[in-house]
Amino acid sequence: GTAPGQQLRALFYALAPGESSFRTVEEVPDYVEKSIPFFITFIGLEFAVSWIQKRKLPGRINDGISSLSLGILSRLPDVLFRSIELISYIHVWNNYRLFELPWDSPWTWYLTLLGVDFAYYCFHRMSHEVNILWAAHQVHHSSEDYNLFTALRQSVLQKYTSWMFNLPMALFIPPSVFAVHLQFNLLYQFWIHTEVITKLGPLEWILNTPSHHRVHHGRNPYCIDKNYGGTLIIWDRIFGTFEAEDAKVVYGLTHPVNSFDPIMLQLRPLAHIWNTCWATPGFCNKLSVIFKGPGWGPGKPRLGLPEEIPVITGKEVPFNPRVPAYLNCYALVHFAVIVDLYIELLASMTMLSQGTVLLRIGFIILSLASFGLLMENKSKAGILEIIRCLVFIGVYKLGHFRSHFPFLGYAYEV
């Protein structure tokens, strides 16, 4: 296991090679899962600091719940299958490795840091420049707020393409070293999703910082397709994709999605590509719709025309349907119940039958979709919510749900 102090430093990539090198993959801690308490603490801190600094909160309830829902959804496949990133890596290592770097050498550790981060840069850049990859990645950009909730807003589909970019390292870097850096690279990117940290002086030259990443999340024309780095910003400086923060950044997609329904946010871009593909004449053009940039159309350059990016006036209003206060409270309380069920599922996964696991996953997905529709004030939301509550009581009575906190049983039934 890892001590809390170590776990906290893992969030900032601040562990020394000696304390984070392992002989086998099995020994590598699940740093991401162990970070959940720190995520919650930092989100609370961000709220406090933002309130002290500007007398306003860093986000909205509807957008925050939407981001967390997408985060939970993105982790659900890992409950059922081992991570494809590790499985594919270990397969290449076992069958095709050319030579073996020592797992306990600091040199291997630092080389892997650079390797994982460069692979991330390449993958991240492709995710913006190839439409079918963008369909997965755009979920992370769909929030019109920018706060630590946004960091947890992840795609279900993205990991099914990102694994390929890491495979060259499997020819010589041991899987146990790779498994550590894969997590650190992800964890480091959590704390840079905030507006409460402005500039970090000389660190801005080498590291990816909140300022650089705000640009990446902007829909201002100067922000588009910039600052792809994970932990380091050096790749952007080398390959000409770097842009410093300048005019006030307006967050979100150039064409906002205007939805809080996590299922829709994950799948609608794929439907859009499918429809565009059908409507575009010519086989080569159809392929281009899939493999060129999201802004491409017949007769345009690969990444589309910069002048077609909508101009930012500074008067953009985020999608924020009016919802009675009691509905927001209701969604919050029930969302907390679902988070409890999700954490309990992670904790007791190995003891549950496949059927119970699938039932819980299905119920979590149904709930997250229902909350999304409630916060959009959709007319059908009430009916779906009543069905969901009835399903919950039925399944709870049959003993398929357990809470992390036994004393909540009675409250849940109420």
Coordinates of N, CA and C in Angstrom, one line a residue, residues 238-379:
I238 N 8.3 22.2 -28.8 CA 9.2 21.6 -29.9 C 8.4 21.5 -31.2
F239 N 7.1 21.1 -31.2 CA 6.4 20.8 -32.4 C 5.4 22.0 -32.8
G240 N 5.6 23.1 -32.2 CA 4.9 24.3 -32.7 C 3.4 24.4 -32.3
T241 N 3.0 23.6 -31.3 CA 1.5 23.7 -30.9 C 1.3 24.5 -29.6
F242 N 2.4 25.2 -29.2 CA 2.2 26.0 -27.9 C 1.6 27.3 -28.1
E243 N 0.8 27.7 -27.2 CA 0.2 29.0 -27.2 C 0.0 29.5 -25.7
A244 N 0.5 30.7 -25.4 CA 0.4 31.2 -24.0 C -1.0 31.8 -23.8
E245 N -1.4 31.8 -22.6 CA -2.8 32.3 -22.2 C -2.8 33.8 -22.5
D246 N -3.8 34.3 -23.1 CA -3.8 35.7 -23.5 C -5.2 36.3 -23.2
A247 N -6.1 36.5 -24.2 CA -7.4 37.0 -23.9 C -8.2 36.0 -23.0
K248 N -9.1 36.5 -22.3 CA -10.0 35.7 -21.4 C -10.5 34.5 -22.1
V249 N -10.2 33.3 -21.5 CA -10.6 32.0 -22.2 C -12.1 31.7 -22.0
V250 N -12.8 31.4 -23.1 CA -14.2 31.0 -23.0 C -14.2 29.4 -23.2
Y251 N -14.7 28.7 -22.3 CA -14.5 27.2 -22.3 C -15.6 26.5 -23.0
G252 N -15.3 25.3 -23.4 CA -16.3 24.4 -24.1 C -15.9 24.1 -25.5
L253 N -16.9 23.5 -26.2 CA -16.8 23.2 -27.6 C -17.1 24.4 -28.5
T254 N -16.6 24.5 -29.7 CA -16.9 25.6 -30.6 C -18.4 25.6 -30.9
H255 N -19.0 24.4 -31.0 CA -20.5 24.3 -31.1 C -21.0 23.5 -29.9
P256 N -21.4 24.3 -28.8 CA -21.8 23.7 -27.6 C -22.8 22.6 -27.7
V257 N -22.7 21.6 -26.8 CA -23.7 20.4 -26.9 C -25.0 20.7 -26.3
N258 N -25.0 21.5 -25.2 CA -26.2 21.9 -24.5 C -27.0 20.7 -24.0
S259 N -26.3 19.9 -23.2 CA -26.9 18.7 -22.6 C -26.2 18.3 -21.4
F260 N -26.9 17.7 -20.4 CA -26.2 17.2 -19.2 C -26.4 15.7 -19.2
D261 N -27.0 15.1 -20.2 CA -27.2 13.7 -20.2 C -25.9 12.9 -20.6
P262 N -25.3 12.2 -19.7 CA -24.0 11.6 -19.9 C -24.0 10.6 -21.1
I263 N -25.1 9.9 -21.3 CA -25.1 8.9 -22.4 C -25.1 9.6 -23.7
M264 N -25.9 10.7 -23.8 CA -25.9 11.5 -25.0 C -24.6 12.2 -25.3
L265 N -24.0 12.7 -24.2 CA -22.7 13.4 -24.4 C -21.6 12.4 -24.9
Q266 N -21.7 11.1 -24.5 CA -20.7 10.1 -24.9 C -21.0 9.7 -26.4
L267 N -22.3 9.6 -26.7 CA -22.6 8.9 -28.0 C -23.0 9.8 -29.2
R268 N -23.5 11.0 -28.9 CA -24.0 11.8 -30.0 C -23.0 12.1 -31.1
P269 N -21.7 12.4 -30.7 CA -20.7 12.7 -31.8 C -20.5 11.5 -32.8
L270 N -20.7 10.3 -32.3 CA -20.6 9.1 -33.2 C -21.7 9.2 -34.2
A271 N -22.9 9.5 -33.7 CA -24.1 9.6 -34.5 C -23.9 10.7 -35.6
H272 N -23.3 11.8 -35.1 CA -23.0 12.9 -36.0 C -22.1 12.5 -37.2
I273 N -21.0 11.7 -36.8 CA -20.1 11.3 -37.9 C -20.8 10.3 -38.8
W274 N -21.6 9.4 -38.3 CA -22.4 8.4 -39.1 C -23.3 9.2 -40.1
N275 N -24.0 10.2 -39.6 CA -24.9 10.9 -40.5 C -24.2 11.7 -41.5
T276 N -23.0 12.4 -41.1 CA -22.2 13.2 -42.1 C -21.7 12.2 -43.1
C277 N -21.2 11.1 -42.7 CA -20.7 10.1 -43.6 C -21.7 9.7 -44.7
W278 N -22.9 9.4 -44.3 CA -24.0 9.0 -45.2 C -24.3 10.2 -46.2
A279 N -24.2 11.4 -45.6 CA -24.7 12.6 -46.5 C -23.6 13.0 -47.4
T280 N -22.3 12.6 -47.2 CA -21.2 13.1 -48.0 C -21.0 12.2 -49.2
P281 N -21.1 12.7 -50.4 CA -20.9 11.8 -51.6 C -19.5 11.4 -51.9
G282 N -19.2 10.3 -52.4 CA -17.9 9.8 -52.8 C -17.2 9.1 -51.7
F283 N -16.6 7.9 -52.1 CA -16.0 7.0 -51.1 C -14.9 7.6 -50.4
C284 N -14.0 8.3 -51.1 CA -12.8 9.0 -50.5 C -13.2 10.1 -49.5
N285 N -14.3 10.8 -49.9 CA -14.8 11.8 -49.0 C -15.4 11.2 -47.7
K286 N -16.0 10.1 -47.9 CA -16.6 9.4 -46.7 C -15.4 9.0 -45.7
L287 N -14.4 8.5 -46.3 CA -13.2 8.2 -45.4 C -12.6 9.4 -44.8
S288 N -12.6 10.5 -45.6 CA -12.1 11.8 -45.0 C -12.9 12.3 -43.8
V289 N -14.2 12.1 -43.9 CA -15.1 12.5 -42.8 C -14.6 11.8 -41.5
I290 N -14.2 10.5 -41.6 CA -13.8 9.7 -40.5 C -12.4 10.1 -40.0
F291 N -11.5 10.3 -41.0 CA -10.1 10.3 -40.6 C -9.4 11.7 -40.7
K292 N -10.1 12.7 -41.2 CA -9.6 14.0 -41.2 C -10.1 14.8 -40.0
G293 N -9.8 16.1 -39.9 CA -10.2 16.9 -38.7 C -11.7 17.0 -38.6
P294 N -12.2 17.4 -37.4 CA -13.6 17.6 -37.2 C -14.2 18.7 -38.0
G295 N -13.3 19.7 -38.4 CA -13.8 20.8 -39.2 C -13.7 20.6 -40.7
W296 N -13.3 19.4 -41.1 CA -13.1 19.1 -42.6 C -14.4 19.0 -43.3
G297 N -14.4 19.4 -44.6 CA -15.5 19.2 -45.5 C -14.9 19.1 -46.9
P298 N -15.6 18.6 -47.9 CA -15.1 18.5 -49.3 C -14.5 19.8 -49.7
G299 N -13.3 19.8 -50.2 CA -12.7 21.0 -50.8 C -11.9 21.9 -49.7
K300 N -12.0 21.4 -48.4 CA -11.3 22.2 -47.4 C -10.0 21.5 -47.0
P301 N -9.0 22.2 -46.4 CA -7.8 21.6 -45.9 C -8.1 20.5 -44.8
R302 N -7.1 19.7 -44.5 CA -7.3 18.6 -43.5 C -8.0 18.9 -42.2
L303 N -7.6 20.1 -41.7 CA -8.1 20.4 -40.4 C -9.2 21.5 -40.5
G304 N -9.8 21.7 -41.7 CA -10.8 22.7 -41.8 C -10.3 24.1 -41.9
L305 N -11.1 25.1 -42.1 CA -10.7 26.5 -42.3 C -10.8 27.2 -40.9
P306 N -9.6 27.8 -40.5 CA -9.7 28.6 -39.2 C -10.7 29.6 -39.2
E307 N -11.0 30.3 -40.3 CA -12.0 31.4 -40.3 C -13.4 30.9 -40.1
E308 N -13.6 29.5 -40.1 CA -15.0 29.0 -39.8 C -15.2 28.8 -38.3
I309 N -14.2 29.0 -37.5 CA -14.4 28.8 -36.0 C -15.2 30.0 -35.6
P310 N -16.3 29.8 -34.8 CA -17.2 30.9 -34.4 C -16.4 31.9 -33.6
V311 N -16.6 33.2 -33.8 CA -15.9 34.3 -33.1 C -16.5 34.3 -31.7
I312 N -15.5 34.7 -30.7 CA -15.9 34.8 -29.3 C -16.2 36.3 -29.0
T313 N -17.3 36.6 -28.5 CA -17.7 38.0 -28.2 C -17.4 38.3 -26.7
G314 N -17.3 37.2 -25.9 CA -17.1 37.4 -24.4 C -18.5 37.5 -23.7
K315 N -19.6 37.5 -24.5 CA -20.9 37.5 -24.0 C -21.6 36.1 -24.0
E316 N -20.8 35.1 -24.2 CA -21.3 33.7 -24.3 C -22.0 33.3 -23.0
V317 N -23.2 32.8 -23.0 CA -23.8 32.3 -21.8 C -23.8 30.8 -21.8
P318 N -23.3 30.2 -20.7 CA -23.3 28.7 -20.7 C -24.7 28.2 -20.6
F319 N -24.9 26.9 -21.1 CA -26.2 26.3 -21.1 C -26.6 26.0 -19.6
N320 N -27.7 26.6 -19.2 CA -28.1 26.5 -17.8 C -29.6 26.6 -17.6
P321 N -30.3 25.5 -17.9 CA -31.8 25.6 -17.8 C -32.2 25.9 -16.4
R322 N -33.3 26.7 -16.3 CA -33.8 27.0 -15.0 C -34.5 25.8 -14.4
V323 N -34.1 25.5 -13.2 CA -34.6 24.3 -12.5 C -34.9 24.7 -11.0
P324 N -36.1 24.3 -10.5 CA -36.4 24.7 -9.1 C -35.3 24.2 -8.2
A325 N -35.1 25.0 -7.1 CA -34.0 24.7 -6.1 C -34.1 23.2 -5.6
Y326 N -35.4 22.8 -5.3 CA -35.6 21.5 -4.7 C -35.1 20.4 -5.6
L327 N -35.2 20.6 -6.9 CA -34.8 19.6 -7.9 C -33.3 19.4 -7.8
N328 N -32.6 20.6 -7.7 CA -31.1 20.5 -7.6 C -30.7 19.8 -6.3
C329 N -31.4 20.0 -5.2 CA -31.1 19.3 -4.0 C -31.4 17.8 -4.1
Y330 N -32.5 17.5 -4.8 CA -32.9 16.1 -5.0 C -31.8 15.4 -5.8
A331 N -31.4 16.1 -6.9 CA -30.4 15.4 -7.8 C -29.1 15.2 -7.0
L332 N -28.7 16.2 -6.2 CA -27.5 16.1 -5.4 C -27.5 14.9 -4.4
V333 N -28.6 14.8 -3.7 CA -28.7 13.7 -2.7 C -28.7 12.4 -3.4
H334 N -29.4 12.2 -4.4 CA -29.5 10.9 -5.1 C -28.2 10.6 -5.8
F335 N -27.5 11.7 -6.3 CA -26.2 11.5 -6.9 C -25.2 10.9 -5.9
A336 N -25.3 11.5 -4.7 CA -24.4 11.0 -3.6 C -24.6 9.5 -3.3
V337 N -25.9 9.1 -3.4 CA -26.2 7.7 -3.2 C -25.6 6.8 -4.2
I338 N -25.6 7.3 -5.5 CA -25.0 6.6 -6.6 C -23.5 6.5 -6.5
V339 N -22.9 7.6 -6.0 CA -21.4 7.6 -5.8 C -21.1 6.6 -4.7
D340 N -21.9 6.5 -3.7 CA -21.7 5.5 -2.6 C -21.8 4.1 -3.2
L341 N -22.8 3.8 -4.0 CA -23.0 2.5 -4.6 C -21.8 2.2 -5.5
Y342 N -21.3 3.2 -6.2 CA -20.2 3.0 -7.1 C -18.9 2.6 -6.4
I343 N -18.6 3.3 -5.3 CA -17.4 3.1 -4.5 C -17.5 1.7 -3.8
E344 N -18.8 1.4 -3.4 CA -19.0 0.0 -2.8 C -18.8 -1.1 -3.8
L345 N -19.2 -0.8 -5.1 CA -19.0 -1.8 -6.2 C -17.5 -2.0 -6.4
L346 N -16.7 -0.9 -6.4 CA -15.3 -1.1 -6.6 C -14.7 -1.9 -5.4
A347 N -15.2 -1.7 -4.2 CA -14.6 -2.3 -3.0 C -14.9 -3.8 -3.0
S348 N -16.1 -4.2 -3.4 CA -16.6 -5.6 -3.2 C -16.7 -6.4 -4.5
M349 N -16.1 -5.8 -5.6 CA -16.2 -6.4 -6.9 C -15.9 -7.9 -6.9
T350 N -14.8 -8.3 -6.3 CA -14.3 -9.6 -6.4 C -15.2 -10.6 -5.7
M351 N -16.1 -10.2 -4.8 CA -16.9 -11.1 -4.0 C -18.3 -11.2 -4.7
L352 N -18.6 -10.4 -5.7 CA -19.9 -10.4 -6.3 C -20.0 -11.3 -7.5
S353 N -21.2 -11.9 -7.7 CA -21.4 -12.6 -9.0 C -21.5 -11.7 -10.2
Q354 N -21.1 -12.2 -11.3 CA -21.2 -11.4 -12.6 C -22.5 -10.8 -12.8
G355 N -23.6 -11.5 -12.4 CA -25.0 -11.0 -12.6 C -25.2 -9.7 -11.7
T356 N -24.8 -9.8 -10.5 CA -25.0 -8.7 -9.5 C -24.2 -7.5 -10.0
V357 N -22.9 -7.7 -10.5 CA -22.1 -6.6 -11.0 C -22.8 -5.9 -12.2
L358 N -23.3 -6.7 -13.1 CA -24.0 -6.2 -14.3 C -25.2 -5.4 -13.9
L359 N -25.9 -5.9 -12.9 CA -27.2 -5.3 -12.4 C -26.8 -3.9 -11.9
R360 N -25.8 -3.9 -11.0 CA -25.4 -2.6 -10.4 C -24.9 -1.6 -11.5
I361 N -24.1 -2.1 -12.4 CA -23.6 -1.2 -13.5 C -24.8 -0.6 -14.2
G362 N -25.7 -1.5 -14.6 CA -26.9 -1.1 -15.3 C -27.7 0.0 -14.6
F363 N -27.8 -0.2 -13.2 CA -28.6 0.7 -12.4 C -27.9 2.1 -12.3
I364 N -26.5 2.0 -12.2 CA -25.8 3.3 -12.1 C -25.9 4.1 -13.4
I365 N -25.9 3.4 -14.6 CA -26.0 4.1 -15.9 C -27.4 4.7 -16.0
L366 N -28.4 3.9 -15.6 CA -29.8 4.4 -15.6 C -30.0 5.7 -14.8
S367 N -29.4 5.6 -13.6 CA -29.5 6.8 -12.6 C -28.8 8.0 -13.2
L368 N -27.6 7.8 -13.7 CA -26.8 9.0 -14.2 C -27.6 9.7 -15.4
A369 N -28.2 8.8 -16.2 CA -29.0 9.4 -17.4 C -30.2 10.1 -16.8
S370 N -30.8 9.6 -15.8 CA -32.0 10.2 -15.2 C -31.7 11.6 -14.6
F371 N -30.6 11.7 -13.9 CA -30.2 12.9 -13.3 C -29.9 14.0 -14.4
G372 N -29.3 13.5 -15.5 CA -29.0 14.5 -16.6 C -30.2 15.1 -17.1
L373 N -31.3 14.2 -17.3 CA -32.5 14.7 -17.9 C -33.3 15.6 -16.8
L374 N -33.2 15.3 -15.6 CA -33.8 16.1 -14.5 C -33.2 17.5 -14.5
M375 N -31.9 17.6 -14.7 CA -31.2 18.9 -14.6 C -31.4 19.7 -15.9
E376 N -31.9 19.0 -17.0 CA -32.3 19.8 -18.2 C -33.8 20.1 -18.1
N377 N -34.4 19.7 -17.1 CA -35.9 20.0 -16.9 C -36.7 19.4 -18.0
K378 N -36.3 18.2 -18.5 CA -37.0 17.5 -19.6 C -38.3 17.0 -19.1
S379 N -39.3 17.0 -20.0 CA -40.7 16.5 -19.5 C -40.7 15.0 -19.2

